[in-house]
Coordinates of C-alpha atoms in Angstrom, one line a residue:
M1 CA 33.0 17.1 -13.3
T2 CA 31.9 18.4 -9.9
R3 CA 31.0 16.1 -7.1
A4 CA 27.4 17.2 -7.4
A5 CA 27.3 16.5 -11.1
Q6 CA 28.8 13.0 -10.4
R7 CA 26.1 12.2 -7.9
L8 CA 23.4 13.3 -10.3
L9 CA 24.9 11.2 -13.1
A10 CA 25.0 8.2 -10.8
I11 CA 21.3 8.7 -10.0
Q12 CA 20.5 9.0 -13.7
N13 CA 22.5 5.8 -14.5
A14 CA 20.7 3.9 -11.7
L15 CA 17.3 5.0 -13.1
T16 CA 18.0 4.2 -16.7
N17 CA 19.7 0.9 -16.2
I18 CA 17.2 -0.8 -13.9
S19 CA 16.7 -4.5 -14.6
V20 CA 15.5 -7.5 -12.7
S21 CA 18.3 -9.5 -11.0
D22 CA 19.2 -12.8 -12.6
D23 CA 16.6 -15.5 -12.1
Q24 CA 14.6 -13.4 -9.7
K25 CA 11.3 -15.2 -8.7
V26 CA 7.9 -14.5 -7.3
D27 CA 7.7 -17.9 -5.6
N28 CA 4.7 -19.1 -3.6
F29 CA 3.4 -15.5 -3.5
I30 CA 0.1 -15.5 -1.7
L31 CA -2.4 -13.1 -3.3
P32 CA -4.9 -11.3 -1.0
D33 CA -7.7 -13.7 -2.0
G34 CA -5.5 -16.7 -0.9
A35 CA -4.5 -17.8 -4.4
V36 CA -0.8 -18.7 -4.8
M37 CA 1.2 -17.1 -7.6
T38 CA 4.6 -18.0 -9.0
A39 CA 6.5 -16.1 -11.6
K40 CA 10.0 -16.0 -12.8
A41 CA 12.1 -13.3 -14.6
D42 CA 15.0 -15.0 -16.3
S43 CA 17.7 -12.9 -17.8
V44 CA 18.7 -15.7 -20.2
S45 CA 15.3 -17.1 -21.4
P46 CA 13.1 -14.7 -23.3
T47 CA 10.0 -16.4 -22.1
N48 CA 8.5 -16.3 -18.6
F49 CA 5.3 -17.7 -17.2
I50 CA 2.9 -16.6 -14.4
H51 CA 1.2 -19.5 -12.6
I52 CA -1.8 -19.0 -10.2
D53 CA -2.8 -22.0 -8.2
G54 CA -0.6 -24.2 -10.4
L55 CA -2.1 -23.1 -13.7
I56 CA -0.3 -20.9 -16.3
V57 CA -2.5 -17.8 -16.7
C58 CA -0.2 -16.0 -19.1
E59 CA 3.2 -15.8 -20.7
Y60 CA 5.3 -12.7 -21.0
H61 CA 8.6 -12.0 -22.6
L62 CA 10.9 -9.0 -23.0
L63 CA 11.0 -7.4 -26.5
D64 CA 14.2 -6.1 -28.0
R65 CA 13.1 -2.5 -27.7
T66 CA 12.7 0.1 -25.0
A67 CA 10.1 2.8 -24.4
Q68 CA 10.0 6.0 -22.3
L69 CA 7.0 7.9 -21.0
V70 CA 7.8 11.6 -21.9
V71 CA 5.3 14.0 -20.4
S72 CA 6.4 17.5 -19.5
A73 CA 8.8 17.8 -22.5
V74 CA 6.0 17.1 -25.0
G75 CA 5.4 20.2 -27.2
T76 CA 8.9 21.6 -26.4
Q77 CA 12.2 21.4 -28.1
F78 CA 13.2 18.7 -25.6
E79 CA 10.5 16.2 -26.7
N80 CA 12.8 14.0 -28.7
T81 CA 15.9 14.5 -26.6
A82 CA 14.6 13.9 -23.1
S83 CA 17.3 11.4 -22.2
H84 CA 16.8 12.2 -18.5
V85 CA 13.5 10.3 -18.6
P86 CA 14.2 6.6 -17.9
S87 CA 13.7 4.1 -20.7
F88 CA 12.6 0.6 -19.9
Q89 CA 12.4 -2.6 -21.9
V90 CA 9.0 -3.4 -23.3
I91 CA 7.2 -6.5 -22.1
E92 CA 4.7 -8.4 -24.3
I93 CA 1.9 -10.3 -22.5
L94 CA 0.5 -13.4 -24.2
P95 CA -2.2 -15.9 -23.4
S96 CA -1.5 -19.2 -21.7
S97 CA -2.5 -21.1 -24.8
Q98 CA 0.9 -20.3 -26.3
V99 CA 2.5 -22.6 -23.8
S100 CA -0.2 -24.9 -22.3
S101 CA -1.5 -28.2 -23.4
P102 CA -4.8 -28.1 -25.4
Q103 CA -6.6 -29.5 -22.3
T104 CA -5.7 -26.5 -20.1
S105 CA -5.1 -23.8 -22.7
R106 CA -6.9 -20.5 -22.8
N107 CA -6.9 -17.7 -25.3
D108 CA -8.2 -15.1 -22.9
I109 CA -7.0 -13.7 -19.5
F110 CA -9.4 -13.0 -16.7
V111 CA -9.4 -9.4 -15.4
K112 CA -8.4 -10.6 -11.9
D113 CA -5.5 -12.5 -13.4
M114 CA -4.4 -9.5 -15.4
W115 CA -4.2 -7.6 -12.1
A116 CA -2.2 -10.4 -10.6
T117 CA 0.1 -10.3 -13.6
V118 CA 0.7 -6.6 -13.0
Y119 CA 1.3 -7.4 -9.3
A120 CA 3.9 -10.0 -10.4
L121 CA 5.7 -7.5 -12.7
F122 CA 5.9 -4.8 -10.1
T123 CA 7.2 -7.3 -7.6
L124 CA 9.9 -8.5 -10.0
Y125 CA 10.7 -5.0 -11.4
H126 CA 9.8 -3.1 -8.2
D127 CA 12.3 -0.3 -8.7
Q128 CA 10.8 0.7 -12.1
E129 CA 8.3 3.5 -11.7
I130 CA 6.9 2.5 -15.2
I131 CA 6.6 -0.8 -17.0
P132 CA 5.8 -0.5 -20.7
V133 CA 3.7 -3.5 -21.9
V134 CA 2.0 -4.6 -25.1
L135 CA -1.0 -7.0 -25.1
S136 CA -0.6 -9.7 -27.7
Q137 CA -3.3 -9.8 -30.4
K138 CA -3.5 -13.5 -29.7
I139 CA -5.4 -12.7 -26.5
N140 CA -9.1 -13.1 -27.3
N141 CA -10.2 -10.4 -24.9
N142 CA -7.3 -8.0 -25.8
E143 CA -9.7 -5.0 -26.1
E144 CA -11.3 -5.8 -22.7
L145 CA -8.0 -6.0 -21.0
R146 CA -6.7 -2.8 -22.7
S147 CA -9.8 -1.0 -21.6
Y148 CA -9.4 -2.3 -18.1
L149 CA -5.8 -1.2 -17.8
L150 CA -6.6 2.3 -19.2
R151 CA -9.9 3.0 -17.6
S152 CA -8.9 1.8 -14.1
G153 CA -5.7 4.0 -14.2
L154 CA -3.3 1.1 -13.9
G155 CA -1.7 2.3 -17.1
R156 CA -1.8 5.0 -19.8
T157 CA -0.7 5.5 -23.4
A158 CA 2.1 7.8 -24.6
H159 CA 1.4 11.5 -23.8
A160 CA 2.7 12.8 -27.2
P161 CA -0.2 12.8 -29.8
T162 CA 2.1 11.5 -32.5
A163 CA 3.6 8.7 -30.5
S164 CA 2.6 5.0 -30.8
K165 CA -0.4 4.0 -28.7
E166 CA 0.5 0.3 -28.8
E167 CA 2.4 0.4 -25.5
I168 CA 0.6 0.7 -22.3
Y169 CA 2.7 2.3 -19.6
L170 CA 1.8 0.6 -16.3
H171 CA 2.3 3.0 -13.3
R172 CA 3.7 1.7 -10.0
A173 CA 2.1 4.6 -8.2
T174 CA -1.4 3.9 -9.4
F175 CA -1.0 0.1 -8.9
W176 CA -0.2 0.5 -5.3
Q177 CA -3.1 3.0 -4.9
G178 CA -5.4 0.2 -5.7
A179 CA -6.1 0.9 -9.3
G180 CA -8.0 -1.9 -11.0
T181 CA -9.4 -3.5 -7.8
R182 CA -12.6 -1.8 -6.6
G183 CA -15.5 -2.7 -8.8
Y184 CA -13.4 -5.0 -10.9
H185 CA -12.7 -8.1 -8.8
N186 CA -12.2 -9.2 -5.1
R187 CA -8.5 -9.9 -5.2
G188 CA -7.3 -6.6 -3.8
W189 CA -5.6 -5.8 -0.5
L190 CA -9.0 -4.6 1.0
P191 CA -11.4 -7.5 1.4
P192 CA -14.8 -6.9 -0.3
S193 CA -16.5 -6.4 3.0
S194 CA -14.2 -3.6 4.0
F195 CA -15.0 -1.0 1.3
S196 CA -17.7 0.5 -0.8
V197 CA -17.4 0.6 -4.5
A198 CA -17.6 4.4 -4.2
P199 CA -16.1 6.5 -1.4
F200 CA -18.5 7.4 1.5
P201 CA -20.4 10.5 0.5
L202 CA -19.6 13.9 2.0
I203 CA -22.1 14.8 4.7
P204 CA -21.3 17.4 7.3
S205 CA -21.0 16.3 10.9
F206 CA -19.7 17.7 14.2
T207 CA -17.7 16.5 17.3
R208 CA -17.9 18.2 20.7
T209 CA -15.9 16.7 23.6
P210 CA -14.0 18.2 26.5
I211 CA -10.9 18.5 24.3
V212 CA -12.3 18.8 20.7
I213 CA -14.8 21.1 19.0
S214 CA -14.7 20.5 15.3
G215 CA -16.8 20.3 12.2
H216 CA -15.9 17.5 9.8
P217 CA -17.4 15.0 7.3
L218 CA -19.6 12.2 8.7
R219 CA -17.4 9.0 9.0
P220 CA -18.4 5.6 7.6
P221 CA -20.0 3.1 9.9
K222 CA -17.5 0.9 11.9
P223 CA -16.6 -2.5 10.6
E224 CA -18.0 -5.7 12.1
P225 CA -16.0 -6.9 15.2
G226 CA -13.2 -9.2 14.0
E227 CA -13.6 -8.1 10.3
T228 CA -10.4 -8.2 8.2
L229 CA -9.6 -4.7 6.9
F230 CA -6.4 -5.3 5.0
R231 CA -4.3 -8.3 3.9
R232 CA -0.9 -8.3 2.0
F233 CA 1.8 -10.8 1.5
C234 CA 5.3 -9.5 2.3
P235 CA 7.8 -11.5 0.1
S236 CA 10.8 -10.2 1.9
I237 CA 9.9 -12.4 4.9
G238 CA 7.4 -14.8 3.3
E239 CA 4.5 -13.9 5.6
T240 CA 1.1 -12.3 5.3
L241 CA 0.3 -9.1 7.2
E242 CA -3.3 -8.7 8.3
F243 CA -5.2 -5.9 10.0
T244 CA -8.4 -6.8 11.8
Y245 CA -11.0 -4.6 13.5
F246 CA -10.9 -5.1 17.3
D247 CA -13.3 -7.8 18.6
L248 CA -14.6 -7.3 22.1
R249 CA -17.2 -10.1 21.9
S250 CA -16.5 -12.7 24.5
G251 CA -19.4 -14.8 25.6
S252 CA -18.4 -16.4 29.0
T253 CA -14.7 -15.6 28.6
T254 CA -12.5 -12.6 27.8
S255 CA -12.2 -12.0 24.0
K256 CA -8.8 -13.0 22.5
H257 CA -8.2 -9.4 21.4
L258 CA -8.9 -8.0 24.8
D259 CA -6.8 -10.6 26.5
I260 CA -3.7 -9.8 24.4
F261 CA -4.3 -6.1 24.6
H262 CA -4.4 -6.4 28.4
R263 CA -1.3 -8.4 28.5
W264 CA 0.6 -6.1 26.2
H265 CA -0.2 -3.0 28.1
N266 CA 0.9 -4.5 31.4
S267 CA 4.4 -5.2 29.9
E268 CA 7.1 -2.8 31.1
R269 CA 8.1 -1.9 27.5
V270 CA 4.6 -1.0 26.2
N271 CA 3.6 0.8 29.4
K272 CA 6.7 3.0 29.2
A273 CA 5.4 4.3 25.8
W274 CA 1.6 4.2 26.3
G275 CA 1.2 4.6 30.1
E276 CA -2.0 2.5 30.1
R277 CA -1.1 -0.3 32.5
G278 CA -4.1 -1.5 34.5
S279 CA -6.9 -4.0 35.1
L280 CA -8.8 -5.9 32.5
E281 CA -11.8 -3.8 33.2
K282 CA -9.8 -0.6 32.6
H283 CA -8.7 -1.9 29.2
R284 CA -12.3 -3.1 28.4
A285 CA -13.5 0.5 29.1
Y286 CA -10.6 1.9 27.1
I287 CA -11.4 -0.1 24.0
T288 CA -15.2 0.4 24.4
E289 CA -14.6 4.2 24.3
I290 CA -12.4 3.9 21.2
M291 CA -14.9 1.7 19.4
N292 CA -17.7 4.2 20.2
D293 CA -15.7 7.0 18.7
P294 CA -16.6 7.3 15.0
G295 CA -13.3 8.8 14.2
V296 CA -11.0 6.0 15.4
L297 CA -10.4 2.5 14.2
P298 CA -8.8 0.1 16.8
V299 CA -6.9 -2.6 14.9
I300 CA -5.1 -5.8 15.7
M301 CA -2.1 -6.5 13.5
S302 CA -1.1 -10.1 12.8
W303 CA 1.6 -12.0 11.0
N304 CA 0.3 -15.2 9.4
G305 CA -2.7 -15.0 11.7
E306 CA -0.7 -14.5 14.9
P307 CA -1.4 -11.2 16.7
M308 CA 1.7 -9.0 17.1
G309 CA 0.5 -5.4 17.6
Y310 CA -2.2 -2.9 18.0
A311 CA -2.9 0.4 16.1
E312 CA -5.3 3.2 16.3
I313 CA -6.1 4.8 12.9
T314 CA -7.6 8.2 13.6
Y315 CA -9.2 10.9 11.5
L316 CA -7.3 14.0 12.3
K317 CA -10.0 16.6 11.7
E318 CA -11.8 15.7 14.9
N319 CA -8.7 14.7 16.9
H320 CA -7.0 16.7 19.6
V321 CA -3.9 16.9 17.4
A322 CA -5.7 19.0 14.8
P323 CA -5.0 22.5 16.4
Y324 CA -1.2 21.8 16.4
I325 CA -1.1 21.1 12.6
P326 CA 0.1 24.1 10.6
G327 CA -2.7 25.0 8.3
G328 CA -4.9 22.3 9.8
P329 CA -5.6 18.8 8.6
G330 CA -7.6 17.8 5.5
D331 CA -11.1 16.4 5.9
W332 CA -9.9 12.8 5.3
D333 CA -6.3 13.0 6.6
R334 CA -5.4 10.4 9.2
S335 CA -2.9 9.6 11.9
L336 CA -1.4 6.5 13.5
H337 CA -0.8 5.4 17.1
V338 CA 0.9 2.0 17.3
L339 CA 2.5 -0.6 19.5
V340 CA 4.2 -3.9 18.9
G341 CA 3.2 -6.2 21.7
E342 CA 5.2 -9.4 20.9
D343 CA 8.9 -9.1 21.3
K344 CA 9.6 -11.8 18.7
F345 CA 8.0 -9.5 16.0
R346 CA 10.2 -6.5 16.8
G347 CA 13.1 -5.5 14.5
T348 CA 13.7 -3.0 11.6
V349 CA 12.5 -5.2 8.8
R350 CA 9.1 -6.2 10.2
T351 CA 8.6 -2.7 11.6
N352 CA 9.1 -1.0 8.3
L353 CA 6.7 -3.5 6.7
W354 CA 3.8 -3.0 9.1
H355 CA 4.3 0.8 9.4
R356 CA 4.3 1.3 5.6
A357 CA 1.3 -1.1 5.4
L358 CA -0.7 1.0 7.8
I359 CA 0.0 4.1 5.7
H360 CA -0.9 2.0 2.6
Y361 CA -4.2 1.0 4.2
C362 CA -5.1 4.6 5.1
F363 CA -4.6 5.7 1.5
L364 CA -6.4 2.7 0.1
A365 CA -9.4 3.1 2.4
D366 CA -10.3 6.5 0.9
P367 CA -8.8 8.1 -2.2
R368 CA -9.5 11.5 -0.7
T369 CA -6.9 11.0 2.1
E370 CA -4.1 13.2 1.1
S371 CA -1.8 12.8 4.1
V372 CA -1.0 10.4 6.9
M373 CA 0.6 11.7 10.1
G374 CA 2.1 10.6 13.4
E375 CA 3.1 12.5 16.5
P376 CA 5.6 10.5 18.4
K377 CA 7.6 11.9 21.4
A378 CA 10.2 14.2 20.0
D379 CA 12.9 12.2 22.0
N380 CA 11.9 8.8 20.7
P381 CA 14.6 8.0 18.2
S382 CA 13.4 4.5 17.3
I383 CA 9.9 5.5 16.1
I384 CA 11.3 8.7 14.5
K385 CA 13.7 6.5 12.4
V386 CA 10.7 4.4 11.4
D387 CA 8.8 7.5 10.3
F388 CA 11.7 8.7 8.2
D389 CA 12.1 5.3 6.6
S390 CA 8.5 5.5 5.5
A391 CA 9.2 8.8 3.6
M392 CA 7.7 11.0 6.3
H393 CA 9.0 14.4 7.1
I394 CA 8.8 16.6 10.2
R395 CA 6.1 19.3 9.8
T396 CA 6.7 20.9 13.2
I397 CA 7.6 20.3 16.9
F398 CA 4.9 21.1 19.4
D399 CA 4.0 20.6 23.1
F400 CA 0.9 18.7 24.2
P401 CA 0.1 19.3 27.9
Y402 CA 1.8 16.0 28.7
K403 CA 4.6 15.6 26.1
R404 CA 6.7 17.2 23.4
S405 CA 5.9 15.7 20.0
A406 CA 7.3 15.7 16.5
L407 CA 4.6 16.0 13.9
F408 CA 5.5 13.7 11.0
C409 CA 3.7 13.6 7.7
V410 CA 3.7 11.7 4.4
P411 CA 1.7 13.1 1.5
R412 CA 0.0 10.6 -0.8
Y413 CA 2.0 11.6 -3.9
R414 CA 5.3 11.0 -2.2
F415 CA 4.4 7.7 -0.6
F416 CA 3.4 6.2 -3.9
R417 CA 6.0 7.8 -6.0
M418 CA 8.8 6.1 -4.0
D419 CA 9.6 2.4 -4.0
L420 CA 8.3 1.6 -0.5
L421 CA 6.0 -1.4 -0.8

């Protein structure tokens, strides 16, 4: 066997033998709405429970059969021999009444708890692109939950017309794209105030500045100062990451956001990258200009409520980067400009978490966003490594009047196809 064939075989074996590690847990997992979830996947016991705020919301166990989602081979001679498509153990979901006392038992599962259950499963089995599940007939609202999973896009049935439709194949990619959140419940990563049930309508608009002349869609109104835009618990470090719209309101004193922004930009490390050292009034004017720009969101990033960094999330169509993008940007494509202000929050693990979360937010905020880009200095190896670690690729190298940049890009389909979150 050639070395190339050996490598391919190793990849196939890894994909087809994925299982949760022994006694892996989702312990004290904080959901975006503040509820606390605990789940355990035990390789010995067939029965596992999901608790939310101390109450068992459902039971699940692994059945003694596997299933595979065959798509492109359906209708060909390979339909029944597609061994390259991973097979995964089927999971049955049951109501809490199967395990709870009569005083606390339920025979139905709330939709928001069903979403949390899917969250728990994709946390425990995060390296599976598909999780095949069946909903027990003992669940009173079985049909409601089945309709929810299928209509929201969280799952699908088998592609082959003759295959059993009992299994629902949960998709990791659609789950992380926010399927089953908007319009269903308020437990998702975007707080209810930060999104509309439907995307902002397409209305033509125009930007004319000394460095930009561009037609583009009208952008949504800005959030309220201090409004939370995104919240996600990161189990690898046991902390919650939060993005908040910049708050310049101050009363008789300087706002907290402006104060830390001013301090960060006057540090040697941040100034070397951004070149915005200056007075408090200079920074107030800078942020005011950014907040008045419909195409830019200035965001404070925090760990467990403690500010750690700043980001500008920009629509590319009306940005000065647009002329350098081969083929031009899409109408809803966005870019990132970031800094970590607090030294204690630096490091590879945290950096990968917040960087991928920023990309995640961009894709969640509007389903029409097809790509997220960045344009770091071409000689900045640290941020270039971060971009590569987030599944970005280099589109081109180009020269601004003031720096040489590498244009990095991650398309939506790749970001969610991979196990990055």
